[in-house]
Coordinates of C-alpha atoms in Angstrom, one line a residue:
Chain A
M1 CA 0.0 0.0 0.0
N2 CA 1.3 3.5 -0.8
K3 CA 1.4 5.7 2.2
T4 CA 1.3 9.4 1.7
F5 CA 4.1 11.5 3.2
W6 CA 1.8 12.6 6.1
E7 CA 1.2 9.0 7.2
S8 CA 4.8 8.0 7.3
K9 CA 6.8 8.0 10.6
W10 CA 9.1 10.6 9.2
A11 CA 6.4 13.2 8.8
K12 CA 6.7 14.6 12.3
P13 CA 10.5 14.9 12.6
I14 CA 10.8 16.3 9.1
S15 CA 8.1 18.9 9.8
A16 CA 9.7 19.9 13.0
F17 CA 13.1 20.2 11.3
I18 CA 11.7 22.3 8.5
S19 CA 9.9 24.5 11.0
I20 CA 12.9 25.1 13.2
F21 CA 15.3 25.6 10.3
G22 CA 12.8 28.1 8.8
F23 CA 12.5 30.0 12.1
L24 CA 16.3 30.2 12.4
L25 CA 16.6 31.4 8.8
I26 CA 14.0 34.2 9.3
W27 CA 15.8 35.2 12.5
H28 CA 19.1 35.3 10.7
I29 CA 17.8 37.4 7.8
G30 CA 15.9 39.7 10.1
V31 CA 18.9 40.4 12.3
N32 CA 21.3 40.9 9.4
S33 CA 19.1 43.0 7.2
S34 CA 17.4 45.4 9.6
S35 CA 17.9 47.4 12.8
L36 CA 16.8 44.4 14.8
G37 CA 20.4 43.4 14.8
E38 CA 21.1 46.1 17.5
L39 CA 18.6 44.4 19.9
M40 CA 19.4 40.8 19.2
P41 CA 22.4 38.7 18.1
G42 CA 21.8 36.3 15.2
P43 CA 21.2 32.6 15.6
I44 CA 24.7 31.7 14.4
D45 CA 26.2 33.9 17.1
V46 CA 23.9 32.4 19.8
L47 CA 24.5 28.8 18.8
S48 CA 28.2 29.2 18.5
R49 CA 28.3 30.8 21.9
F50 CA 26.1 28.0 23.2
V51 CA 28.4 25.3 21.7
G52 CA 31.5 27.2 22.6
S53 CA 30.5 27.5 26.3
F54 CA 30.8 23.7 26.6
S55 CA 34.6 24.2 26.4
V56 CA 35.1 27.8 27.6
N57 CA 34.3 28.8 31.1
I58 CA 31.7 31.4 31.9
G59 CA 32.7 32.6 35.3
Q60 CA 33.9 29.6 37.2
Y61 CA 32.4 26.8 35.1
T62 CA 31.5 25.7 31.6
I63 CA 27.8 25.7 30.7
L64 CA 27.7 22.1 31.6
G65 CA 29.0 22.9 35.1
H66 CA 26.3 25.6 35.5
A67 CA 23.6 23.2 34.4
L68 CA 24.8 20.6 36.8
W69 CA 24.7 23.1 39.7
S70 CA 21.1 24.0 38.8
L71 CA 20.1 20.4 38.3
S72 CA 21.6 19.3 41.6
R73 CA 19.7 22.0 43.5
V74 CA 16.5 20.8 41.9
A75 CA 17.4 17.2 42.6
I76 CA 17.9 17.7 46.3
A77 CA 14.9 20.0 47.0
Y78 CA 12.5 18.3 44.6
S79 CA 13.2 14.9 46.0
V80 CA 12.6 16.0 49.6
A81 CA 9.4 17.9 48.4
S82 CA 8.1 14.9 46.4
F83 CA 8.7 12.4 49.3
A84 CA 7.1 14.7 51.9
G85 CA 4.3 15.6 49.5
V86 CA 3.4 12.0 48.8
I87 CA 3.3 11.2 52.5
C88 CA 1.2 14.3 53.3
G89 CA -1.2 13.8 50.4
L90 CA -1.8 10.1 51.2
A91 CA -2.2 10.8 54.9
M92 CA -4.9 13.5 54.0
G93 CA -6.6 10.8 51.9
R94 CA -6.5 8.3 54.8
Y95 CA -7.4 10.5 57.7
P96 CA -10.3 13.0 57.1
K97 CA -9.4 15.0 60.2
F98 CA -5.9 15.5 59.0
E99 CA -7.3 16.6 55.7
A100 CA -9.8 19.0 57.2
A101 CA -7.0 20.6 59.3
F102 CA -4.3 20.9 56.7
R103 CA -5.7 21.0 53.2
P104 CA -6.6 24.7 53.3
Y105 CA -2.9 25.6 53.7
F106 CA -2.0 23.7 50.6
E107 CA -4.8 25.2 48.6
I108 CA -3.7 28.7 49.6
I109 CA 0.0 28.1 49.2
R110 CA -0.3 26.4 45.8
P111 CA -1.3 29.5 43.8
I112 CA 1.5 31.7 45.3
P113 CA 4.4 31.7 42.8
P114 CA 7.5 30.5 44.8
I115 CA 9.5 33.6 43.7
A116 CA 7.1 35.8 45.7
W117 CA 8.7 34.2 48.8
I118 CA 12.2 35.3 47.8
P119 CA 12.5 38.4 50.1
M120 CA 11.2 36.4 53.1
A121 CA 13.3 33.4 52.2
I122 CA 16.5 35.4 52.1
L123 CA 15.6 36.9 55.5
W124 CA 15.0 33.5 57.0
F125 CA 17.6 31.3 55.3
G126 CA 20.2 33.8 54.1
L127 CA 21.8 34.1 50.7
G128 CA 23.1 30.5 50.5
E129 CA 21.8 27.2 49.2
L130 CA 19.0 26.9 51.8
T131 CA 17.0 29.7 50.3
K132 CA 17.1 28.0 46.9
Y133 CA 16.1 24.7 48.3
F134 CA 13.3 26.3 50.2
L135 CA 11.9 28.0 47.0
I136 CA 12.2 24.8 44.9
F137 CA 10.5 22.9 47.8
L138 CA 7.6 25.3 47.7
A139 CA 7.3 24.9 43.9
A140 CA 6.9 21.2 44.2
F141 CA 5.5 20.3 47.6
S142 CA 1.9 21.6 47.5
N143 CA 1.4 20.2 43.9
V144 CA 2.6 16.8 44.8
T145 CA 0.6 16.8 48.0
L146 CA -2.7 17.8 46.4
N147 CA -2.3 15.4 43.6
A148 CA -1.5 12.5 45.9
Y149 CA -4.5 13.5 48.0
T150 CA -6.8 13.6 44.9
G151 CA -5.4 10.2 43.9
A152 CA -6.2 8.8 47.3
I153 CA -9.8 10.0 47.5
S154 CA -10.7 9.2 43.9
V155 CA -10.1 5.5 44.0
D156 CA -13.0 3.6 42.2
P157 CA -15.3 2.5 45.1
E158 CA -16.0 -0.7 43.3
L159 CA -12.3 -1.6 43.6
I160 CA -12.5 -1.0 47.3
G161 CA -15.7 -3.0 47.5
A162 CA -14.0 -5.8 45.6
A163 CA -11.0 -5.9 48.0
R164 CA -13.4 -5.8 51.0
M165 CA -15.4 -8.8 49.6
L166 CA -12.1 -10.7 49.2
G167 CA -11.3 -10.2 52.9
A168 CA -9.0 -7.1 53.0
S169 CA -9.0 -5.0 56.2
D170 CA -9.0 -1.2 56.1
N171 CA -5.2 -1.0 56.4
Q172 CA -4.7 -3.6 53.7
I173 CA -7.1 -1.7 51.5
F174 CA -5.1 1.4 52.0
R175 CA -1.8 -0.3 51.3
T176 CA -2.8 -2.6 48.4
I177 CA -5.6 -0.6 46.7
T178 CA -5.5 3.1 47.6
I179 CA -1.7 3.6 47.2
P180 CA -1.3 1.8 43.8
A181 CA -4.5 3.4 42.5
S182 CA -3.0 6.8 43.4
V183 CA 0.3 6.4 41.6
P184 CA -0.9 7.8 38.2
H185 CA -2.1 11.0 40.0
I186 CA 1.1 11.2 42.0
F187 CA 3.1 10.9 38.9
A188 CA 1.1 13.7 37.2
G189 CA 1.7 15.9 40.2
M190 CA 5.4 15.1 40.1
Q191 CA 5.6 15.9 36.4
I192 CA 4.1 19.4 36.9
S193 CA 6.2 19.9 40.0
L194 CA 9.4 19.1 38.2
S195 CA 8.7 21.7 35.5
S196 CA 7.9 24.4 38.1
S197 CA 11.0 23.4 40.2
W198 CA 13.2 23.9 37.1
A199 CA 11.6 27.3 36.4
T200 CA 12.0 28.2 40.1
V201 CA 15.7 27.3 40.4
V202 CA 16.5 29.6 37.5
A203 CA 14.6 32.5 39.1
A204 CA 16.3 31.9 42.4
E205 CA 19.7 31.8 40.9
M206 CA 19.0 35.1 39.1
V207 CA 18.3 36.8 42.4
R208 CA 21.5 35.7 44.2
S209 CA 24.0 33.2 43.1
S210 CA 27.5 32.7 41.8
E211 CA 26.8 29.7 39.6
G212 CA 24.0 28.0 37.8
I213 CA 22.1 28.7 34.5
G214 CA 20.2 31.5 36.2
W215 CA 23.5 33.1 37.2
M216 CA 24.7 32.8 33.6
I217 CA 21.8 35.0 32.4
V218 CA 22.2 37.6 35.1
S219 CA 26.0 37.8 34.5
G220 CA 25.3 38.2 30.8
M221 CA 23.0 41.1 31.6
E222 CA 25.7 42.7 33.8
I223 CA 28.4 42.5 31.2
N224 CA 26.0 43.3 28.4
N225 CA 26.5 40.0 26.6
M226 CA 23.4 39.1 24.7
Q227 CA 24.9 35.9 23.3
Q228 CA 25.5 34.6 26.8
I229 CA 21.9 35.5 27.9
L230 CA 20.4 33.7 24.9
A231 CA 22.7 30.7 25.3
G232 CA 21.4 30.4 28.9
I233 CA 17.8 30.6 27.7
V234 CA 18.5 27.9 25.1
A235 CA 20.0 25.7 27.8
I236 CA 16.9 26.2 30.1
G237 CA 14.6 25.2 27.3
L238 CA 16.6 22.1 26.3
I239 CA 17.0 20.9 29.9
G240 CA 13.3 21.5 30.7
Y241 CA 12.3 19.5 27.6
G242 CA 14.8 16.8 28.6
L243 CA 13.4 16.6 32.1
A244 CA 9.8 16.3 30.8
T245 CA 10.9 13.6 28.4
F246 CA 12.6 11.7 31.2
M247 CA 9.5 11.8 33.3
R248 CA 7.4 10.4 30.4
F249 CA 9.9 7.7 29.9
L250 CA 9.8 6.8 33.6
E251 CA 6.0 6.8 33.5
R252 CA 6.0 4.3 30.6
K253 CA 8.4 2.1 32.5
L254 CA 6.8 2.2 35.9
L255 CA 3.1 2.4 34.9
V256 CA 2.9 -0.4 32.3
W257 CA -0.5 -1.3 33.8
N258 CA -2.0 2.1 33.2
E259 CA -3.8 3.0 29.9
R260 CA -1.8 6.2 29.6
G261 CA 1.4 4.3 30.1
A262 CA 0.6 1.4 27.9
Chain B
M1 CA -45.3 -21.0 45.6
E2 CA -44.2 -23.2 48.5
R3 CA -40.6 -22.5 49.6
T4 CA -38.5 -25.0 51.4
R5 CA -37.2 -24.0 54.8
S6 CA -34.3 -26.2 55.7
I7 CA -31.0 -26.3 57.5
D8 CA -29.3 -26.6 54.1
N9 CA -29.9 -23.0 53.5
V10 CA -26.6 -21.2 52.9
L11 CA -28.0 -17.8 52.6
Q12 CA -31.2 -16.3 53.9
A13 CA -32.6 -12.8 53.5
R14 CA -35.5 -11.9 55.7
D15 CA -37.8 -9.0 55.1
I16 CA -35.2 -6.8 53.3
S17 CA -36.2 -3.3 52.3
K18 CA -34.1 -0.4 51.2
T19 CA -35.1 3.2 51.1
F20 CA -32.8 6.0 49.8
V21 CA -33.6 9.3 51.4
T22 CA -32.3 12.5 49.9
D23 CA -33.2 16.1 50.7
R24 CA -35.8 16.1 47.9
E25 CA -37.4 12.7 47.9
T26 CA -37.6 9.3 49.4
T27 CA -37.2 6.3 47.1
H28 CA -38.3 2.8 48.0
V29 CA -35.9 0.6 46.0
V30 CA -36.5 -2.8 47.6
E31 CA -39.6 -3.8 49.6
K32 CA -40.1 -7.0 51.6
F33 CA -37.6 -9.1 49.9
D34 CA -37.2 -12.7 51.2
I35 CA -35.1 -15.4 49.8
E36 CA -33.6 -18.7 50.9
V37 CA -30.8 -20.2 48.9
K38 CA -29.8 -23.9 49.2
K39 CA -26.3 -25.2 49.0
N40 CA -25.0 -25.5 45.5
E41 CA -28.1 -23.9 44.1
F42 CA -27.8 -21.7 41.0
V43 CA -30.4 -18.9 41.6
V44 CA -31.0 -16.2 39.0
L45 CA -32.6 -12.9 40.0
F46 CA -34.3 -11.8 36.9
G47 CA -36.2 -8.6 36.3
P48 CA -36.6 -5.6 34.0
G49 CA -34.0 -2.8 33.6
Q50 CA -33.6 -0.5 36.5
C51 CA -35.3 -2.4 39.3
G52 CA -32.9 -2.6 42.2
K53 CA -31.4 -6.0 41.4
T54 CA -27.9 -4.7 42.0
T55 CA -29.1 -3.1 45.2
I56 CA -30.4 -6.5 46.4
L57 CA -27.2 -8.2 45.5
K58 CA -25.1 -5.5 47.3
I59 CA -27.2 -6.0 50.4
L60 CA -26.7 -9.7 50.2
A61 CA -23.0 -9.1 49.9
G62 CA -22.9 -6.6 52.8
L63 CA -21.7 -3.8 50.6
E64 CA -25.0 -1.9 51.2
K65 CA -26.9 -1.8 54.5
P66 CA -30.6 -2.7 54.2
S67 CA -33.1 -0.2 55.8
T68 CA -34.9 -3.2 57.4
G69 CA -34.4 -6.9 57.6
E70 CA -31.4 -9.2 58.1
I71 CA -29.1 -11.5 56.2
L72 CA -28.2 -14.9 57.5
L73 CA -25.1 -16.7 56.2
N74 CA -24.9 -20.3 57.4
N75 CA -27.5 -19.3 60.0
Q76 CA -25.3 -16.5 61.3
K77 CA -26.4 -12.9 61.0
V78 CA -24.0 -10.9 58.8
T79 CA -23.8 -7.1 58.4
E80 CA -20.4 -6.5 56.8
P81 CA -18.8 -7.7 53.6
G82 CA -16.5 -10.7 54.0
P83 CA -14.7 -13.4 52.1
A84 CA -17.4 -16.1 52.7
R85 CA -19.3 -14.3 49.9
G86 CA -17.6 -13.8 46.6
Y87 CA -18.7 -11.0 44.3
V88 CA -18.3 -10.6 40.5
F89 CA -18.9 -7.0 39.5
Q90 CA -20.7 -5.7 36.5
S91 CA -18.0 -3.1 36.2
L92 CA -15.4 -5.9 36.4
A93 CA -13.5 -4.1 39.2
I94 CA -10.3 -5.9 38.3
F95 CA -7.2 -4.3 39.9
P96 CA -5.4 -2.8 37.0
W97 CA -2.0 -2.6 38.6
L98 CA -2.0 -6.4 39.4
T99 CA -1.4 -9.1 36.8
V100 CA -3.9 -11.8 36.2
M101 CA -2.1 -13.9 38.8
G102 CA -2.0 -11.0 41.2
N103 CA -5.7 -10.4 40.9
V104 CA -6.7 -14.1 41.3
E105 CA -4.5 -14.6 44.4
Y106 CA -5.4 -11.3 46.0
G107 CA -7.9 -12.7 48.4
L108 CA -5.6 -15.5 49.6
K109 CA -2.8 -13.0 50.0
V110 CA -4.7 -10.5 52.2
R111 CA -5.8 -13.5 54.3
G112 CA -2.3 -14.5 54.9
V113 CA -2.0 -17.7 52.8
S114 CA 1.6 -18.6 52.1
K115 CA 3.0 -17.8 48.7
A116 CA 3.5 -21.3 47.5
E117 CA 0.0 -22.4 48.5
R118 CA -1.8 -19.4 47.1
R119 CA 0.1 -19.6 43.8
E120 CA -1.0 -23.2 43.5
R121 CA -4.6 -22.5 44.2
A122 CA -4.7 -19.4 42.0
Q123 CA -3.2 -21.4 39.2
H124 CA -5.9 -24.0 39.6
Y125 CA -8.6 -21.4 39.1
I126 CA -6.7 -19.6 36.3
N127 CA -6.7 -22.9 34.5
L128 CA -10.3 -23.6 35.3
V129 CA -11.5 -20.4 33.6
G130 CA -9.1 -21.0 30.7
L131 CA -6.5 -18.3 31.3
E132 CA -3.4 -20.4 31.5
G133 CA -0.6 -18.6 29.7
F134 CA -1.9 -15.2 30.7
E135 CA -0.8 -15.2 34.3
N136 CA 1.6 -12.4 33.9
H137 CA -0.5 -10.2 31.7
Y138 CA -1.8 -6.9 33.0
P139 CA -5.6 -6.4 32.6
V140 CA -5.1 -3.5 30.2
K141 CA -3.6 -6.1 27.8
I142 CA -6.5 -8.5 27.7
S143 CA -10.0 -8.5 26.3
G144 CA -13.3 -7.8 28.1
G145 CA -14.2 -11.5 28.1
M146 CA -10.9 -12.4 29.6
K147 CA -11.2 -9.7 32.3
Q148 CA -14.5 -11.1 33.3
R149 CA -12.9 -14.6 33.6
V150 CA -10.3 -13.0 35.9
G151 CA -13.2 -11.6 38.0
I152 CA -14.8 -15.1 38.2
A153 CA -11.5 -16.8 39.0
R154 CA -10.7 -14.2 41.6
A155 CA -14.1 -14.8 43.3
Y156 CA -13.8 -18.6 43.0
C157 CA -10.2 -18.6 44.3
N158 CA -11.3 -17.4 47.7
E159 CA -13.6 -20.5 47.9
P160 CA -16.6 -18.6 49.2
D161 CA -19.8 -20.3 50.4
V162 CA -21.9 -18.1 48.0
L163 CA -20.9 -16.4 44.8
L164 CA -22.8 -13.3 43.9
M165 CA -22.7 -12.2 40.3
D166 CA -24.0 -8.9 39.1
E167 CA -24.8 -9.0 35.4
P168 CA -21.3 -10.2 34.8
F169 CA -21.8 -10.5 31.0
G170 CA -23.8 -7.3 30.5
A171 CA -20.9 -5.5 28.9
L172 CA -19.9 -8.3 26.5
D173 CA -20.8 -8.7 22.9
A174 CA -23.4 -11.4 22.1
Q175 CA -20.9 -14.0 20.8
T176 CA -18.7 -13.7 23.9
R177 CA -21.7 -13.7 26.1
Y178 CA -22.9 -17.1 24.8
L179 CA -19.4 -18.4 25.3
M180 CA -19.2 -17.1 28.8
Q181 CA -22.7 -18.6 29.7
D182 CA -21.3 -22.0 28.6
E183 CA -18.2 -21.4 30.6
I184 CA -20.0 -20.5 33.8
T185 CA -22.1 -23.6 33.4
R186 CA -19.0 -25.7 32.9
I187 CA -17.2 -24.2 35.8
W188 CA -20.2 -24.5 38.1
E189 CA -20.7 -28.2 37.2
K190 CA -17.0 -28.9 37.8
E191 CA -16.8 -27.0 41.1
K192 CA -20.2 -26.7 42.6
R193 CA -20.9 -23.5 44.4
T194 CA -24.0 -21.6 45.5
V195 CA -24.5 -18.9 43.0
I196 CA -26.8 -15.9 43.0
F197 CA -26.7 -14.4 39.5
V198 CA -28.4 -11.2 38.5
T199 CA -29.5 -10.6 34.9
N200 CA -32.1 -8.7 32.8
N201 CA -31.7 -11.2 29.9
I202 CA -34.5 -13.9 30.0
E203 CA -32.6 -16.3 27.7
E204 CA -29.5 -16.1 30.0
A205 CA -31.7 -16.6 33.1
V206 CA -33.4 -19.8 31.6
Y207 CA -30.0 -21.0 30.3
L208 CA -28.2 -20.8 33.7
A209 CA -30.7 -21.2 36.5
D210 CA -31.9 -24.0 38.8
R211 CA -34.4 -21.5 40.0
I212 CA -35.4 -18.1 38.5
V213 CA -36.7 -15.5 40.9
L214 CA -38.8 -13.1 38.9
L215 CA -38.7 -9.5 40.4
K216 CA -41.3 -6.8 40.2
N217 CA -40.3 -3.3 39.3
C218 CA -39.6 -0.4 41.7
P219 CA -39.9 -1.0 44.6
T220 CA -38.4 -4.4 43.9
S221 CA -40.0 -7.5 45.5
I222 CA -40.5 -11.1 44.4
D223 CA -43.2 -11.7 41.9
N224 CA -42.9 -15.4 41.3
E225 CA -40.4 -18.2 41.2
Y226 CA -39.7 -20.9 38.6
I227 CA -37.8 -24.1 39.0
I228 CA -35.9 -24.9 35.8
D229 CA -35.1 -28.6 35.8
L230 CA -33.8 -28.9 32.2
P231 CA -30.7 -31.0 32.0
R232 CA -27.4 -29.2 31.3
P233 CA -25.9 -28.3 29.0
R234 CA -29.1 -26.6 27.8
S235 CA -30.0 -25.6 24.3
N236 CA -31.8 -22.3 23.7
V237 CA -33.7 -23.8 20.8
D238 CA -35.0 -26.8 22.8
P239 CA -38.9 -26.6 22.8
K240 CA -39.1 -27.0 26.6
F241 CA -36.6 -24.1 26.9
L242 CA -38.7 -21.9 24.6
T243 CA -41.9 -22.8 26.5
I244 CA -40.4 -21.7 29.9
R245 CA -39.0 -18.6 28.3
Q246 CA -42.3 -17.8 26.8
E247 CA -44.2 -18.3 30.1
I248 CA -41.9 -16.1 32.1
T249 CA -41.9 -13.4 29.4
E250 CA -45.7 -13.3 29.4
V251 CA -45.9 -13.0 33.2
M252 CA -43.3 -10.2 33.1
D253 CA -45.1 -8.3 30.4
K254 CA -48.3 -8.3 32.5
T255 CA -46.6 -7.0 35.6
L256 CA -44.9 -4.2 33.6

């Protein structure tokens, strides 16, 4: 059977490639043939700066070093936040009194952007790593908690009935039904939280830091180096995309039983 | 119709009624429902569409509390769900994160049966329902008919005194449904159990039942009972089969 181009598996990657190449071309022509060039470096400048920064230090580290600094901050605070969030969320699902007492805090804290806490965080935790951990923690904690809670209370009652008919006690039902049934919700919360953690670490580093991708951008601003700023922005985008892809990969591996994962 | 009252009764329901009360209205779903089920009897609760059959079955299971009346299981009053009654759900209610084996052995596992023993017993029931080779498949990877077999094996594996089945084949296509009716007859003949089976399909009722309990519509109560003593396996084109089917259909049409 003859498949048209749009049905072939190459349609998507080729379309994406043409689109990106076209965008870069328009950018290049625009910068070189108009006064836009005064506001913005061309794509070749930015990409060569981006590639070059893998071997040439910006400040104390190469771009890879800065990325690792930012990622390690996220890794530490996000792990703690996810762990605590899962426990809190499931506990709220299990114990209605606990939920009644604490859920309002999470609902109020969730819509506050973590960067709004920066002044208070600096006052409380100083200018070091703790402030950054605190902000990333805020970015992840309430989302993971509320998702885990939603997962725990939205278990299909027929599944709980089935377990009860088979002889499971309340504790066994929580352990063998509620927790596994909540995992897809927990995972969704962790995916959103990882994105916001990544966005928050950049913001936190822009306020006060001497390394990290956020610092790269601020230092580019201070020395008036637009190539460095845009190279940093490209790195943020690529790493953010990489993290989201990694989470989807993990979901497919860990949730083979789920429709979405299958 | 004269009903036997004997010590052989596995399950008895006495004077069950169920009323749902909301802010706006009071709905009588079940009224004065009595039943006695003998050991190894295959009873079909048959009645039209939305008439509280599931509610009766959930009350018999202990999943719903009756407004009045009581349930006796082996002459003991029961008020909570428990493993002496197995339940096969209309919605399947298979645990999607467990494999076929994990689902079937779940009841034994939560009741503390050792791994070697529960594997052996679960394997026996997996084979009985014809799912050998699919032990390690997740439910998402198997068909609707196979999922219903998992539900039946899971209920059987707990070796309950009574199996309650709520329109288990309602969601299946006609072909699979006939196949599963043969299967349930074969399984029941091979390992006798007391079964209470709910359906709104008259052909299915006559095909499976020792006794059909015809239910009246909302509020649900018993209209009549029919003993079906045709030999198994039955044929749905046998003249006797068609006569019984016709008789029950006519009575039902009058009550509607």
